Amino acid sequence: MSDLTSLTIAEARDKLLGKEFSALELTDAYLSAIDRANEAINAYVVVTHDRAREMARASDDRIAGGTAGALEGIPLGIKDLFATHGVHTQAASHVLDGFQPRYESTVTANLWHDGAVMLGKLNMDEFAMGSSNETSYYGPVKSPWRRKGSNLDLVPGGSSGGSAAAVAARLCAGATATDTGGSIRQPAAFTGTVGIKPTYGRCSRWGIVAFASSLDQAGPIARDVRDAAIMLKSMASVDDRDTTSVNRPVPDYEAAIGRSVKGLKIGVPKEYRVEGMPDEIETLWQNGIAWLRDAGAEIVDVSLPHTMYALPAYYIVAPAEASSNLARYDGVRYGLRVPGRDVIDMYEKTRAAGFGREVKRRILIGTYVLSAGYYDAYYLKAQKVRTLIKRDFEQVFASGVDALLTPATPSAAFGIADQDMASDPVKMYLNDIFTVTVNMAGLPGIAVPGGLSQEGTPLGLQLIGRPFDEETLFAAAHVVEQAAGRFEPTPWW
Amino acid sequence: MSIVDTRTPDPKRFIAGATGDWEIIVGMEVHAQVVSKAKLFSGASAEYGADPNEHVSLVDAAMPGMLPVINEECVRQAIRTGLGLKAQINPRSVFDRKNYFYPDLPQGYQISQYKDPIVGEGKVIVSVGPDSKGEFEDVEVGIERLHLEQDAGKSVHDQHATMSYVDLNRSGVALMEIVSKPDMRSADEARAFLTKLRTILRYLGTCDGNMDEGSMRADVNVSVRRPGGPFNTRCEIKNVNSIRFVGQAIESEARRQIALIEDGGSVDQETRLFDPVKGETRAMRSKEEAHDYRYFPDPDLLPLEFDEAYVEALAKDLPELPDDKKTRLMQDAGLSAYDASILVSERAIADFFEKVAEGRDAKQAANWVINDLLGALNKSGKGIDETPVSADQLGAILDLIRADTISGKIAKDLFEIVWTEGGDPAEIVERRGMKQVTDTSAIETAVDQVIAANPDKVEQAKAKPTLAGWFVGQVMKATGGKANPQAVNQIVKARLGIE
């Protein structure tokens, strides 16, 4: 039965409807895969065996009754950032110890409504802050990928490291993830999976533990472009409980798969060619350009002049919002409480014990940049930069460019506890250099595998689209996928 | 922000210190709870008086992943209030987060409006007085701004020996913070301003103005200066919860500041609390301890935008406000400024009056409402909403007077009966035989009897016609007050042969 986990969502969906196997069999296949692998990979912080099997049985009933939904019986992993009714929801943080909400996030509710099955909650960087999944209270996730001839444990990227690793290691058919500065696309690139951060407002943020509200957006990580399209269709919706969600019909994204890119204008932004970028990233990029050109797209050089300011501005805006969003974790109403002499002492002890180093660092940065006397120089200036970055993209799109092609990350996955990264948080932050611009501008961006590094680990390309034009991204990413092929790790676990 | 001094120093408002005269400068920040069924950003009930934590949604408790959604009714009410304050309405405003930690502030921030409030500058005309000569003075108090914000919950410290409890019923309830300019120059003016503001809010139905339930609270900024001199450092007296206390707080705080300066000291900018028992203010926290609230635009909420047409529609449906009503009562109904002021002081009184006056003599209606009804309510400590005599009942009494069914004097008795026992005035008059006697022959009989019994007085009256009044009184007495006084007067004069 274990080969059931090798099926894509699209394949499993069709075979379930063809009654080749049951949803329960499919779910059981994944549950046993998780039980075998999770100790090594640490992708799941909680596995919901009973609920998964119960949901699968209900799916089988609906399939039998002819009322199957779009994701009927498809076993998914859910990032620990999404509120799931009665189930561990802690954003992989100690401060939310024991928290099980009595509500369900809109995105997961949409998935269950379409018949999906929940396998459990996926590990992540604490409060989605990190690019290596090492900041989790539940310990790092190990990438299912290893370098050729090496036993070194690699990071799966972050913050959606659990999601990417679980998808790559076939511990779920697909996973939910979130992306504030690259948290879907960077781990997807590191693990040879496909991840799309849709346009800001495409998915409801209701019930997703907030990191930086103006940047956070949910999206899927999946085995291939088609699966990502299928999942996003179910996840996206307008929601009157999130006034930043946008009321636009959700297109049939899957229909964009196979659509020709002939005549599309693909922009290549020169500012994404950064100093010290490895040759293999340049090669990857050139390959991507060639594949799209061969498929009939027109390649144009474009300029996004404010790109270099995106990362510093992001590391002001995101921590500023986070410092405020995380104020609610005070030990008063839920989660961890460390007793103190008085309420202030209780706050201090709770937050000191409850938050990890990276979260504390960002709360400090955020608090600082919002402080009286610094607000104008930092937060306000960063918002102005944000407007300029947005304008850069608007001008390029106004010139007739349909999508942009860039590398997804400046390098392949690095090792767990990498000394270089650990010694300087800015080095870690540089992982997001190609992805943060997209969040700052609220645009959709997809990461799709483009090849392997010389060491045999995945490298990803990124396509950036016009607001709400995810369909073009799926079409173009599918062209890249067809040309580059799919990449799967060799199991070592 | 530079402060513009809009007032001319007037010795009648000065207060004397040991070293000369001083002038008080007062500005106010009034928190007024918006009349709305639900809270500002959640669907939970905003009703007062439920058991602790009965009205708390996931948003109000700041559960992870919860998002605020603006309640349009609160926006509507804020705009209506702005219109009532003759203020500029801003078609685009922004919600900001004011960050601080407190157990009854679940989010760790209050959603408020900082740089871009929904309502800008406006004004309130305040009538201050009467002074020793019985004169009223109209003072214009500028409004700096009005913005919408969330209320916090309530910490309860007296339920447990070592722990505090938190009640989140108020958490997220919509407040309007109305900020005045520092245009007031005395405790009287401050009281009059707050009273007038409350009247306007109640007319609009945007805040119930019940200060004892906390639906209206005032932060009072007080400073003193030499008359016409430069402004001095101010102190803010937080959360004063009655109009009377506002007056007391200002006076005691001004005295404290004057004493301080006259002793060679200076006023520190600080936040103070008013202790109504001691009648004085005490320091709460100084500027050095002041919070850095780290305001920034709330990324969960888009800027609040509406168009001109929306505001115009609200303006069109605004009820008549007290100043306009007062003018109308003076011009159309011929009431005195004093009477009109009293009648418009509360919307319920004005409504009551207008119901009584409809189709009747307005001046007479005004006299009855002011002297009899409000007098009686005052004496019994009742508000207009608790009146035992309805507008219809009072109107019926006035109709009986007008139809000559009862005299004005009997009407007072009838009012008493309706006040204590209730009932239909016309029916009471009928049943109790209170009808005034207009039957001339019956009155003639009574007059003749009095004349026959008092021949000496008859003689005197011929020389001194004013004595006719004595005869009228005797006849009224004999008829139990029911005789029509004009008829009695005429017959007495005719019988006595005087004109």
mmCIF file with all atom_site columns, C-alpha atoms in Angstrom, chain A residues 96 99 103 200 205-210 213-214 240-244 320-321 323-325 327-330 332-334 337 343 347 351 367 370-372 375-376 379-380, chain B residues 58-70 96-97 99-109 115 163 166 168 292-302:
data_model
loop_
_atom_site.group_PDB
_atom_site.id
_atom_site.type_symbol
_atom_site.label_atom_id
_atom_site.label_alt_id
_atom_site.label_comp_id
_atom_site.label_asym_id
_atom_site.label_entity_id
_atom_site.label_seq_id
_atom_site.pdbx_PDB_ins_code
_atom_site.Cartn_x
_atom_site.Cartn_y
_atom_site.Cartn_z
_atom_site.occupancy
_atom_site.B_iso_or_equiv
_atom_site.pdbx_formal_charge
_atom_site.auth_seq_id
_atom_site.auth_comp_id
_atom_site.auth_asym_id
_atom_site.auth_atom_id
_atom_site.pdbx_PDB_model_num
ATOM 1  C CA . LEU A 1 96  ? 1.035   28.668 23.367 1.00 0.00 ? 96  LEU A CA 1
ATOM 2  C CA . PHE A 1 99  ? -3.615  25.737 23.245 1.00 0.00 ? 99  PHE A CA 1
ATOM 3  C CA . TYR A 1 103 ? -12.565 27.489 16.195 1.00 0.00 ? 103 TYR A CA 1
ATOM 4  C CA . TYR A 1 200 ? -2.400  39.312 -0.548 1.00 0.00 ? 200 TYR A CA 1
ATOM 5  C CA . ARG A 1 205 ? -6.143  35.212 7.337  1.00 0.00 ? 205 ARG A CA 1
ATOM 6  C CA . TRP A 1 206 ? -8.921  34.485 9.838  1.00 0.00 ? 206 TRP A CA 1
ATOM 7  C CA . GLY A 1 207 ? -7.766  31.817 12.254 1.00 0.00 ? 207 GLY A CA 1
ATOM 8  C CA . ILE A 1 208 ? -4.128  31.951 11.192 1.00 0.00 ? 208 ILE A CA 1
ATOM 9  C CA . VAL A 1 209 ? -1.834  32.973 14.044 1.00 0.00 ? 209 VAL A CA 1
ATOM 10 C CA . ALA A 1 210 ? -0.610  36.382 12.932 1.00 0.00 ? 210 ALA A CA 1
ATOM 11 C CA . SER A 1 213 ? -0.584  41.058 9.214  1.00 0.00 ? 213 SER A CA 1
ATOM 12 C CA . SER A 1 214 ? 0.100   43.204 6.163  1.00 0.00 ? 214 SER A CA 1
ATOM 13 C CA . ASP A 1 240 ? -16.242 38.737 5.858  1.00 0.00 ? 240 ASP A CA 1
ATOM 14 C CA . ARG A 1 241 ? -14.251 38.023 9.009  1.00 0.00 ? 241 ARG A CA 1
ATOM 15 C CA . ASP A 1 242 ? -11.058 39.223 7.311  1.00 0.00 ? 242 ASP A CA 1
ATOM 16 C CA . THR A 1 243 ? -11.612 42.644 5.775  1.00 0.00 ? 243 THR A CA 1
ATOM 17 C CA . THR A 1 244 ? -8.274  42.430 3.973  1.00 0.00 ? 244 THR A CA 1
ATOM 18 C CA . ALA A 1 320 ? 7.048   46.098 13.932 1.00 0.00 ? 320 ALA A CA 1
ATOM 19 C CA . GLU A 1 321 ? 3.777   44.337 13.223 1.00 0.00 ? 321 GLU A CA 1
ATOM 20 C CA . SER A 1 323 ? 5.916   43.086 18.157 1.00 0.00 ? 323 SER A CA 1
ATOM 21 C CA . SER A 1 324 ? 2.304   44.209 18.404 1.00 0.00 ? 324 SER A CA 1
ATOM 22 C CA . ASN A 1 325 ? 0.693   40.973 17.180 1.00 0.00 ? 325 ASN A CA 1
ATOM 23 C CA . ALA A 1 327 ? 1.616   41.186 22.674 1.00 0.00 ? 327 ALA A CA 1
ATOM 24 C CA . ARG A 1 328 ? -1.439  39.018 23.300 1.00 0.00 ? 328 ARG A CA 1
ATOM 25 C CA . TYR A 1 329 ? 0.736   36.139 24.476 1.00 0.00 ? 329 TYR A CA 1
ATOM 26 C CA . ASP A 1 330 ? 0.885   37.454 28.005 1.00 0.00 ? 330 ASP A CA 1
ATOM 27 C CA . VAL A 1 332 ? -3.373  35.906 31.122 1.00 0.00 ? 332 VAL A CA 1
ATOM 28 C CA . ARG A 1 333 ? -5.902  33.970 29.073 1.00 0.00 ? 333 ARG A CA 1
ATOM 29 C CA . TYR A 1 334 ? -4.304  30.924 27.409 1.00 0.00 ? 334 TYR A CA 1
ATOM 30 C CA . ARG A 1 337 ? 1.867   31.154 32.372 1.00 0.00 ? 337 ARG A CA 1
ATOM 31 C CA . VAL A 1 343 ? 1.266   40.831 36.997 1.00 0.00 ? 343 VAL A CA 1
ATOM 32 C CA . TYR A 1 347 ? 4.323   38.865 31.999 1.00 0.00 ? 347 TYR A CA 1
ATOM 33 C CA . ARG A 1 351 ? 7.338   35.884 27.799 1.00 0.00 ? 351 ARG A CA 1
ATOM 34 C CA . THR A 1 367 ? 9.433   47.586 19.536 1.00 0.00 ? 367 THR A CA 1
ATOM 35 C CA . LEU A 1 370 ? 8.024   51.882 16.578 1.00 0.00 ? 370 LEU A CA 1
ATOM 36 C CA . SER A 1 371 ? 9.342   53.800 19.582 1.00 0.00 ? 371 SER A CA 1
ATOM 37 C CA . ALA A 1 372 ? 8.874   57.524 19.952 1.00 0.00 ? 372 ALA A CA 1
ATOM 38 C CA . TYR A 1 375 ? 9.163   55.797 14.207 1.00 0.00 ? 375 TYR A CA 1
ATOM 39 C CA . ASP A 1 376 ? 9.754   58.307 11.403 1.00 0.00 ? 376 ASP A CA 1
ATOM 40 C CA . TYR A 1 379 ? 8.826   52.452 10.309 1.00 0.00 ? 379 TYR A CA 1
ATOM 41 C CA . LEU A 1 380 ? 7.617   55.404 8.271  1.00 0.00 ? 380 LEU A CA 1
ATOM 42 C CA . LEU B 2 58  ? -13.146 35.399 20.287 1.00 0.00 ? 58  LEU B CA 1
ATOM 43 C CA . VAL B 2 59  ? -12.005 38.763 18.941 1.00 0.00 ? 59  VAL B CA 1
ATOM 44 C CA . ASP B 2 60  ? -12.623 40.563 22.251 1.00 0.00 ? 60  ASP B CA 1
ATOM 45 C CA . ALA B 2 61  ? -10.588 37.938 24.090 1.00 0.00 ? 61  ALA B CA 1
ATOM 46 C CA . ALA B 2 62  ? -7.792  38.303 21.513 1.00 0.00 ? 62  ALA B CA 1
ATOM 47 C CA . MET B 2 63  ? -7.618  34.615 20.692 1.00 0.00 ? 63  MET B CA 1
ATOM 48 C CA . PRO B 2 64  ? -4.805  33.722 18.270 1.00 0.00 ? 64  PRO B CA 1
ATOM 49 C CA . GLY B 2 65  ? -5.669  34.451 14.641 1.00 0.00 ? 65  GLY B CA 1
ATOM 50 C CA . MET B 2 66  ? -8.720  36.587 15.356 1.00 0.00 ? 66  MET B CA 1
ATOM 51 C CA . LEU B 2 67  ? -9.275  39.713 13.275 1.00 0.00 ? 67  LEU B CA 1
ATOM 52 C CA . PRO B 2 68  ? -11.270 42.896 13.858 1.00 0.00 ? 68  PRO B CA 1
ATOM 53 C CA . VAL B 2 69  ? -14.121 43.793 11.504 1.00 0.00 ? 69  VAL B CA 1
ATOM 54 C CA . ILE B 2 70  ? -15.443 47.335 11.685 1.00 0.00 ? 70  ILE B CA 1
ATOM 55 C CA . ASP B 2 96  ? -4.019  52.706 14.687 1.00 0.00 ? 96  ASP B CA 1
ATOM 56 C CA . ARG B 2 97  ? -2.792  50.429 17.412 1.00 0.00 ? 97  ARG B CA 1
ATOM 57 C CA . ASN B 2 99  ? 0.354   49.376 22.380 1.00 0.00 ? 99  ASN B CA 1
ATOM 58 C CA . TYR B 2 100 ? 0.570   48.724 26.097 1.00 0.00 ? 100 TYR B CA 1
ATOM 59 C CA . PHE B 2 101 ? 0.309   45.772 28.439 1.00 0.00 ? 101 PHE B CA 1
ATOM 60 C CA . TYR B 2 102 ? -2.549  45.432 30.886 1.00 0.00 ? 102 TYR B CA 1
ATOM 61 C CA . PRO B 2 103 ? -4.508  42.341 31.909 1.00 0.00 ? 103 PRO B CA 1
ATOM 62 C CA . ASP B 2 104 ? -7.829  43.871 30.862 1.00 0.00 ? 104 ASP B CA 1
ATOM 63 C CA . LEU B 2 105 ? -6.411  44.752 27.426 1.00 0.00 ? 105 LEU B CA 1
ATOM 64 C CA . PRO B 2 106 ? -6.325  41.294 25.809 1.00 0.00 ? 106 PRO B CA 1
ATOM 65 C CA . GLN B 2 107 ? -4.739  42.263 22.480 1.00 0.00 ? 107 GLN B CA 1
ATOM 66 C CA . GLY B 2 108 ? -1.922  44.120 24.175 1.00 0.00 ? 108 GLY B CA 1
ATOM 67 C CA . TYR B 2 109 ? -3.034  47.119 22.140 1.00 0.00 ? 109 TYR B CA 1
ATOM 68 C CA . LYS B 2 115 ? -3.095  60.730 13.118 1.00 0.00 ? 115 LYS B CA 1
ATOM 69 C CA . MET B 2 163 ? -5.720  37.503 42.651 1.00 0.00 ? 163 MET B CA 1
ATOM 70 C CA . VAL B 2 166 ? -10.835 40.370 34.604 1.00 0.00 ? 166 VAL B CA 1
ATOM 71 C CA . LEU B 2 168 ? -14.057 41.533 29.309 1.00 0.00 ? 168 LEU B CA 1
ATOM 72 C CA . ASP B 2 292 ? 5.450   55.000 24.791 1.00 0.00 ? 292 ASP B CA 1
ATOM 73 C CA . TYR B 2 293 ? 2.391   53.681 23.011 1.00 0.00 ? 293 TYR B CA 1
ATOM 74 C CA . ARG B 2 294 ? 4.190   52.905 19.740 1.00 0.00 ? 294 ARG B CA 1
ATOM 75 C CA . TYR B 2 295 ? 1.212   53.909 17.606 1.00 0.00 ? 295 TYR B CA 1
ATOM 76 C CA . PHE B 2 296 ? 1.160   52.527 14.104 1.00 0.00 ? 296 PHE B CA 1
ATOM 77 C CA . PRO B 2 297 ? -1.612  51.861 11.558 1.00 0.00 ? 297 PRO B CA 1
ATOM 78 C CA . ASP B 2 298 ? -3.450  48.613 12.324 1.00 0.00 ? 298 ASP B CA 1
ATOM 79 C CA . PRO B 2 299 ? -2.526  46.297 9.450  1.00 0.00 ? 299 PRO B CA 1
ATOM 80 C CA . ASP B 2 300 ? -5.645  44.196 10.069 1.00 0.00 ? 300 ASP B CA 1
ATOM 81 C CA . LEU B 2 301 ? -7.902  47.065 9.049  1.00 0.00 ? 301 LEU B CA 1
ATOM 82 C CA . LEU B 2 302 ? -8.013  48.948 5.784  1.00 0.00 ? 302 LEU B CA 1
#
